[in-house]
mmCIF file of C-alpha atoms in Angstrom:
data_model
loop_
_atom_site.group_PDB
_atom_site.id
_atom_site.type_symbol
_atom_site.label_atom_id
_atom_site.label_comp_id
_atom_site.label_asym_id
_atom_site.label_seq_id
_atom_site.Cartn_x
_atom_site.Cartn_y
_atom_site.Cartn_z
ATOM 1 C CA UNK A 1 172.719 -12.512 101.957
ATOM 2 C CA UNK A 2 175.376 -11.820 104.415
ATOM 3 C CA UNK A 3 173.691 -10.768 108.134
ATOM 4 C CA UNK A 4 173.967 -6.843 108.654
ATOM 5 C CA UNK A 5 173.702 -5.425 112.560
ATOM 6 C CA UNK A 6 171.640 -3.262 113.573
ATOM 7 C CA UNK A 7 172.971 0.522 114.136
ATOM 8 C CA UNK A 8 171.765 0.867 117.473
ATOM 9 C CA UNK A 9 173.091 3.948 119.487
ATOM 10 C CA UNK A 10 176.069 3.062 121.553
ATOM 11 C CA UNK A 11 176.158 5.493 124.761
ATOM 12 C CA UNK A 12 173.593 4.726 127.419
ATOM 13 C CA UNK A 13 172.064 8.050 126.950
ATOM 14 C CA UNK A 14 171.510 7.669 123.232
ATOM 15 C CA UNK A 15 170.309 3.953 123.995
ATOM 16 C CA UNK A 16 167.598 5.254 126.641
ATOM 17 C CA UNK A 17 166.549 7.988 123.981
ATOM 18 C CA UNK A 18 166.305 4.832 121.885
ATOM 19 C CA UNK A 19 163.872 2.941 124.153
ATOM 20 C CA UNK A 20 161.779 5.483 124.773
ATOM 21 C CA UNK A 21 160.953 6.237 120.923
ATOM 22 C CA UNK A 22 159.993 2.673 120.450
ATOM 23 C CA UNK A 23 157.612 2.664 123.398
ATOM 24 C CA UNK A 24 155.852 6.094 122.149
ATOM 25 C CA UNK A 25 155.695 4.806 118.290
ATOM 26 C CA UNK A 26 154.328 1.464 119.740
ATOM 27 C CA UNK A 27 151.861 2.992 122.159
ATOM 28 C CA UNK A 28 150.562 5.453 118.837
ATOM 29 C CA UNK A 29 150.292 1.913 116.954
ATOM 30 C CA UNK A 30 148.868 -0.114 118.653
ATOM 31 C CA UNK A 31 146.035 2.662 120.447
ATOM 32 C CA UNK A 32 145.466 3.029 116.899
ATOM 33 C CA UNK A 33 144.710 -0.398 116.024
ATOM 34 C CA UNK A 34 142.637 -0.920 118.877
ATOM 35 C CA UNK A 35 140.724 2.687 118.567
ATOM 36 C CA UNK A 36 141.898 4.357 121.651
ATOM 37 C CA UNK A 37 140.859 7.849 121.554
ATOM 38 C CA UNK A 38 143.677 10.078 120.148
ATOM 39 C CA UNK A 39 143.437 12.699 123.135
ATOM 40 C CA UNK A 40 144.163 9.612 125.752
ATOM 41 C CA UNK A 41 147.164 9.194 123.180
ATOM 42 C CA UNK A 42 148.451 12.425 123.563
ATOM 43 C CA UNK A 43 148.303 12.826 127.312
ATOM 44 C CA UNK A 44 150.124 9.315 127.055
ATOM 45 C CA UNK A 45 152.987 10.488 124.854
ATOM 46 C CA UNK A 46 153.013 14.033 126.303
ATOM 47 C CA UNK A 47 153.219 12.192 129.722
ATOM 48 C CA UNK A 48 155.948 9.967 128.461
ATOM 49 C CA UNK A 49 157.796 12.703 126.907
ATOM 50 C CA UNK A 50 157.744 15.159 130.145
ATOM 51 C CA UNK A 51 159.775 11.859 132.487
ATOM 52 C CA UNK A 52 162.013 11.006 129.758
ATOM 53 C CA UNK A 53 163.002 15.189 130.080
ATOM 54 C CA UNK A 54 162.888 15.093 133.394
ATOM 55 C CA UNK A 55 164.689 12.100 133.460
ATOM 56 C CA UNK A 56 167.846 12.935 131.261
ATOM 57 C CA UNK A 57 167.948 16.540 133.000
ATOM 58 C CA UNK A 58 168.571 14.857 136.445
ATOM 59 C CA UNK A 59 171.193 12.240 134.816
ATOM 60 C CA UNK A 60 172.774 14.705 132.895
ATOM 61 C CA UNK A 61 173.388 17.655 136.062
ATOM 62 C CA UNK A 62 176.003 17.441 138.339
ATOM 63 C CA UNK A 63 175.558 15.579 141.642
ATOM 64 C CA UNK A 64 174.994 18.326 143.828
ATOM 65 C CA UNK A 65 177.116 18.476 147.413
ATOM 66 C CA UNK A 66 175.109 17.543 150.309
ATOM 67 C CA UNK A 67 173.795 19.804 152.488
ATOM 68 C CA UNK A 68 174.629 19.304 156.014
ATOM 69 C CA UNK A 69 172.318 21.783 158.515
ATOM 70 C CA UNK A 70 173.451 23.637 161.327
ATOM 71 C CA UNK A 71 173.052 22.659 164.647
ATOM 72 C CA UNK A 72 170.689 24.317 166.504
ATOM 73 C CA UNK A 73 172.348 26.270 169.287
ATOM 74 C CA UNK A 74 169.741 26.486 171.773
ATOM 75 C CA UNK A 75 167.999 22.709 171.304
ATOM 76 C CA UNK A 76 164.182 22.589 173.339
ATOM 77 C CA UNK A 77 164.269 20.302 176.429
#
């Protein structure tokens, strides 16, 4: 049988996406096997869900200009 590769995503952001479905189906699996309570597994996955949204929002924005602040005219002694 002649060896087949794996269709893995390609661009970082799809890879990422990638990565963090394995670690929520593997988290479900195995706090299933060892009888984790399935409201602990939510919070988990919800949890894990809210950074990786977080995460590609910040990645995905523009790098915002820095913000330089006034000087202050009349500086205290």
């Amino acid at each position: 049988m002649p060896w087949t590769p794996n269709l893995l995503p390609t661009t970082l952001q799809d890879r990422f996406a990638y990565s963090i479905r394995m670690l929520r189906e593997t988290i479900a699996d195995q706090g299933k096997r060892l009888a984790v309570s399935a409201p602990l597994l939510w919070m988990i996955n919800a949890r894990i869900a809210l950074l990786f949204r977080r995460f590609t929002t910040l990645a995905t924005a523009a790098p915002r200009p820095i913000r330089l602040r006034k000087p202050n005219p009349n500086p205290k002694p």
